[in-house]
Every structure is written in C-alpha cells, then in structure tokens.
Amino acid sequence: MARGYAKHMTTGFISYTHADTELKDQFVRHLAPLRREGLIDVWQDAMLRPGEHLDPAVQAALGASDLVLLLVSSDFIHSEYCYEQEMMRAFARQRAGTACVVAVILRPCQWKGVPVGEGQTLSDFVALPKDGLPVTSWLDRDAAFDNAAGAIRDMLRDPSAARRTERPSAPQAEGTATFSPPTTPSRTAGGLLPLQTKPTDLDRDRFIRSGFSTTAALFEAQLAELKSSDARIETDFERIDSRSFAASVYLEGKRVGQVGIWHGGDFFRDALCLSYDGAASTRNSMNEWLSLTETKTGLAFTAANARSTSLASDAMDAAAAAAYLWQSFLDHVRSRIR
C-alpha cells in the first residue's frame, strides 16, 4: 500500500478489453512513476505466463487486488467478461470495503447509466480523467492519462484526506476527484473480510457461504466454457442443496472427472471441502479443503493440501478460493485424460 497508508505497496488490477490494448499500454506507462515511487504494483492479463489457465488466474489476481482500475469504453461495456466477471465483482468488493474501484473513461460511450449493483450506476462515482471526459476526446492523450495518473497518485499518497468514491449529495467543485481506499486491506490477503474486532460466528458463517456461492458460480460458468471449447466434451453441474454441488466432465461420453464440493456438516464445519467421489461422497473424507482462518485483517481461506501451488497463497478471499478449487479439479481432469 501507499506509504503512510499500509505497510505494503498497493496491488492494482487493470480491467480492460483487448480492443483497447493500445490505450491500456499507454496508461500503464503513465503509472510507471507511481510504481517507481513504491505506491502501486499493477497487474494486467499481459503478465500471464504461457500455459497458465486464463480465468482462474485473472479471478485470483482480481481477488488479491486493493485497487481495481476499469478502463471503460463501448467495447468494455459490451464485453460480458469485463462487465460481469470483473467490473461487477470489483464493485461488490468495494461495497464490502475490501477494494477501491476507479473508472478511467477511454473512449466516448454511454457509460453513466451502466448498472454496477444495488441500484447504483457508474455515474454515482467520480470517473477519470477530469470530469469523466474520455481520454480520446482530449487534444493531448498524454495530458489525459497524466491527469488520471495524478489523481490516483494523490489518492495513494494522502488517503487520510480522501473521501468516498461515490458522488456526494452536496454540490462538488467541478473536476474534483474524491476517493476512498479500503479500510484495512492487505496485499497478501487482498479482499479478505475487514474486521476491526474479533470475527463473530455470524461473520464466519457469512464468509464461508460467500466462498461457497462464489465457487458454485465459477464452476457452473467454467463448465459451460469447457463444453463449448471442444465438441467431444460434455459437462454436468448439479446443485444438490444450499450447501453442496457436484460437477462432472465427460470426454466422448466417458466420465473423466467428477467432484463434490460442500461446506458444513459433522466434519470440517468451517471449511470448503472437495472430494473426487462427487455427489456420492459421504462427506467425512475429502481430497482438498480450504479452512476458514483468522488473519490480522480479518477472515480468509487457507489451502490444506496446496495441490494447485500456482494459485495457493497464505490467505484467500472468496474469488481466490473459488479459482483455487476450480484449478484443483481441472488438474485432476487433465491427469485422467493424458
């Protein structure tokens, strides 16, 4: 995090569509001074390693970020992935107080009325550059990106003077950007539930339910994508009850992988459990589980077996936990078809 704000450099995540790659690259160059000052370390999908599975890696990076920068254009809003999987999840984290979201308007588009959840739209939040004027509408694009980078730099250097990113009800001076970094973020535990006091049983129950719901949604979406990727592949997703689901992958009609994921019960009550026995699991044994634990910044999931070491970390939020469990299952399927 920024100096005077937290002990670690802020972890930033850039959400953009590849149609805007050239503008994104120019923006990243304007953030370079902030990186050299030790204010921010920005992640973008161009940093993915060859062979790395795209969606789990992106979701893990998004879940570990403190600051999400949305590079908004008509193509960005048109992209289902940018809108649903990145922007909507980013604003959900902002509402939970675990991240800060800043929109940078790249090209002219009808962005102001775009819903971001809970009755809010993008127009409820101050956008960059100044007055939300699109970068490409400036006479000098360098000046536009410099304006945006400068506002972000001010936010990171002096968060104590920052206010909420939502537009205030009272009139605001024209062009004045206001921001609110998350209350108690952590680079290693990005996106964890920020609690000022010891977590209650209610906090723990809600956190694990959030992890399970996020995992179920990710599995269902990824199974559909996997099916569409190859005509020989079929998939099946079954929501068994509010605490469990099962998933299977078939290659030319033959099952090549199945999994059951649940939480609660007599064993490992405070954990997300995974078993390759699928729906038939007796739920008293598992191949992997993510235990609920308390950190200095709140609640988190930690991996017991750390099978997917590329995604495992000391502490994971709901999105990172879901990505970890999906990667574990995907590795299992791949091992059976080699």
PDB file of N, CA, C and O in Angstrom, residues 7 16 30 32 40 44 73 108 151 166 176 185 244 251 254 271 279 292 294 331:
ATOM      1  N   LYS A   7       1.584  -1.070   5.106  1.00  0.00           N
ATOM      2  CA  LYS A   7       2.975  -1.480   5.048  1.00  0.00           C
ATOM      3  C   LYS A   7       3.394  -1.914   3.648  1.00  0.00           C
ATOM      4  O   LYS A   7       4.566  -1.910   3.330  1.00  0.00           O
ATOM      5  N   TYR A  16      -9.770  -4.351 -18.596  1.00  0.00           N
ATOM      6  CA  TYR A  16      -9.897  -3.712 -19.896  1.00  0.00           C
ATOM      7  C   TYR A  16     -10.256  -4.761 -20.943  1.00  0.00           C
ATOM      8  O   TYR A  16     -10.137  -5.969 -20.711  1.00  0.00           O
ATOM      9  N   HIS A  30       2.042   5.562 -18.019  1.00  0.00           N
ATOM     10  CA  HIS A  30       1.847   6.747 -17.172  1.00  0.00           C
ATOM     11  C   HIS A  30       1.779   6.385 -15.688  1.00  0.00           C
ATOM     12  O   HIS A  30       1.957   7.258 -14.832  1.00  0.00           O
ATOM     13  N   ALA A  32       3.896   4.239 -14.444  1.00  0.00           N
ATOM     14  CA  ALA A  32       5.263   3.834 -14.093  1.00  0.00           C
ATOM     15  C   ALA A  32       5.883   4.696 -12.989  1.00  0.00           C
ATOM     16  O   ALA A  32       6.544   4.166 -12.085  1.00  0.00           O
ATOM     17  N   ILE A  40       2.333   1.742  -6.131  1.00  0.00           N
ATOM     18  CA  ILE A  40       1.412   0.763  -6.698  1.00  0.00           C
ATOM     19  C   ILE A  40       2.158  -0.248  -7.558  1.00  0.00           C
ATOM     20  O   ILE A  40       3.133   0.075  -8.227  1.00  0.00           O
ATOM     21  N   GLN A  44      -1.914  -6.946 -14.896  1.00  0.00           N
ATOM     22  CA  GLN A  44      -2.749  -6.979 -16.094  1.00  0.00           C
ATOM     23  C   GLN A  44      -2.594  -8.346 -16.733  1.00  0.00           C
ATOM     24  O   GLN A  44      -1.623  -9.065 -16.474  1.00  0.00           O
ATOM     25  N   SER A  73     -14.929   1.712 -22.075  1.00  0.00           N
ATOM     26  CA  SER A  73     -15.222   2.092 -23.454  1.00  0.00           C
ATOM     27  C   SER A  73     -16.466   1.318 -23.866  1.00  0.00           C
ATOM     28  O   SER A  73     -16.983   0.481 -23.115  1.00  0.00           O
ATOM     29  N   PRO A 108     -15.480   7.805 -25.909  1.00  0.00           N
ATOM     30  CA  PRO A 108     -16.866   8.237 -25.703  1.00  0.00           C
ATOM     31  C   PRO A 108     -17.836   7.058 -25.786  1.00  0.00           C
ATOM     32  O   PRO A 108     -17.751   6.229 -26.704  1.00  0.00           O
ATOM     33  N   ALA A 151      -4.339  11.955 -10.259  1.00  0.00           N
ATOM     34  CA  ALA A 151      -5.402  11.796  -9.270  1.00  0.00           C
ATOM     35  C   ALA A 151      -5.211  10.517  -8.462  1.00  0.00           C
ATOM     36  O   ALA A 151      -5.422  10.488  -7.246  1.00  0.00           O
ATOM     37  N   GLU A 166     -18.102   7.620  -4.108  1.00  0.00           N
ATOM     38  CA  GLU A 166     -19.444   7.981  -4.550  1.00  0.00           C
ATOM     39  C   GLU A 166     -19.569   9.500  -4.595  1.00  0.00           C
ATOM     40  O   GLU A 166     -18.999  10.220  -3.776  1.00  0.00           O
ATOM     41  N   THR A 176     -13.229  17.929  -9.255  1.00  0.00           N
ATOM     42  CA  THR A 176     -12.579  17.441  -8.042  1.00  0.00           C
ATOM     43  C   THR A 176     -12.843  15.959  -7.878  1.00  0.00           C
ATOM     44  O   THR A 176     -13.987  15.538  -7.764  1.00  0.00           O
ATOM     45  N   PRO A 185      -7.039  -3.055   3.995  1.00  0.00           N
ATOM     46  CA  PRO A 185      -6.628  -4.040   3.015  1.00  0.00           C
ATOM     47  C   PRO A 185      -5.262  -4.609   3.334  1.00  0.00           C
ATOM     48  O   PRO A 185      -4.501  -4.047   4.100  1.00  0.00           O
ATOM     49  N   SER A 244     -24.114 -27.687  -1.034  1.00  0.00           N
ATOM     50  CA  SER A 244     -23.295 -28.620  -1.806  1.00  0.00           C
ATOM     51  C   SER A 244     -23.681 -28.621  -3.282  1.00  0.00           C
ATOM     52  O   SER A 244     -24.813 -28.316  -3.640  1.00  0.00           O
ATOM     53  N   LEU A 251     -15.650 -37.029 -21.686  1.00  0.00           N
ATOM     54  CA  LEU A 251     -14.964 -36.967 -22.964  1.00  0.00           C
ATOM     55  C   LEU A 251     -15.490 -38.099 -23.836  1.00  0.00           C
ATOM     56  O   LEU A 251     -15.305 -39.279 -23.520  1.00  0.00           O
ATOM     57  N   LYS A 254     -17.523 -40.629 -21.925  1.00  0.00           N
ATOM     58  CA  LYS A 254     -16.906 -41.285 -20.781  1.00  0.00           C
ATOM     59  C   LYS A 254     -16.542 -40.252 -19.724  1.00  0.00           C
ATOM     60  O   LYS A 254     -15.906 -39.249 -20.016  1.00  0.00           O
ATOM     61  N   ALA A 271     -15.090 -25.030   6.659  1.00  0.00           N
ATOM     62  CA  ALA A 271     -14.201 -25.274   5.534  1.00  0.00           C
ATOM     63  C   ALA A 271     -14.998 -25.505   4.267  1.00  0.00           C
ATOM     64  O   ALA A 271     -16.154 -25.947   4.316  1.00  0.00           O
ATOM     65  N   ALA A 279     -20.895 -36.529  -6.101  1.00  0.00           N
ATOM     66  CA  ALA A 279     -22.115 -36.430  -5.301  1.00  0.00           C
ATOM     67  C   ALA A 279     -22.264 -37.602  -4.342  1.00  0.00           C
ATOM     68  O   ALA A 279     -23.001 -37.520  -3.361  1.00  0.00           O
ATOM     69  N   LEU A 292     -11.295 -22.148   7.089  1.00  0.00           N
ATOM     70  CA  LEU A 292     -11.542 -20.767   7.483  1.00  0.00           C
ATOM     71  C   LEU A 292     -10.568 -20.406   8.594  1.00  0.00           C
ATOM     72  O   LEU A 292     -10.409 -21.146   9.563  1.00  0.00           O
ATOM     73  N   GLU A 294      -8.467 -16.928  10.766  1.00  0.00           N
ATOM     74  CA  GLU A 294      -8.433 -15.507  11.090  1.00  0.00           C
ATOM     75  C   GLU A 294      -7.036 -14.962  10.842  1.00  0.00           C
ATOM     76  O   GLU A 294      -6.043 -15.572  11.240  1.00  0.00           O
ATOM     77  N   ASP A 331      -6.951 -29.727 -12.896  1.00  0.00           N
ATOM     78  CA  ASP A 331      -5.720 -30.528 -12.885  1.00  0.00           C
ATOM     79  C   ASP A 331      -6.044 -32.019 -12.751  1.00  0.00           C
ATOM     80  O   ASP A 331      -5.395 -32.860 -13.365  1.00  0.00           O
TER      81      ASP A 331
END
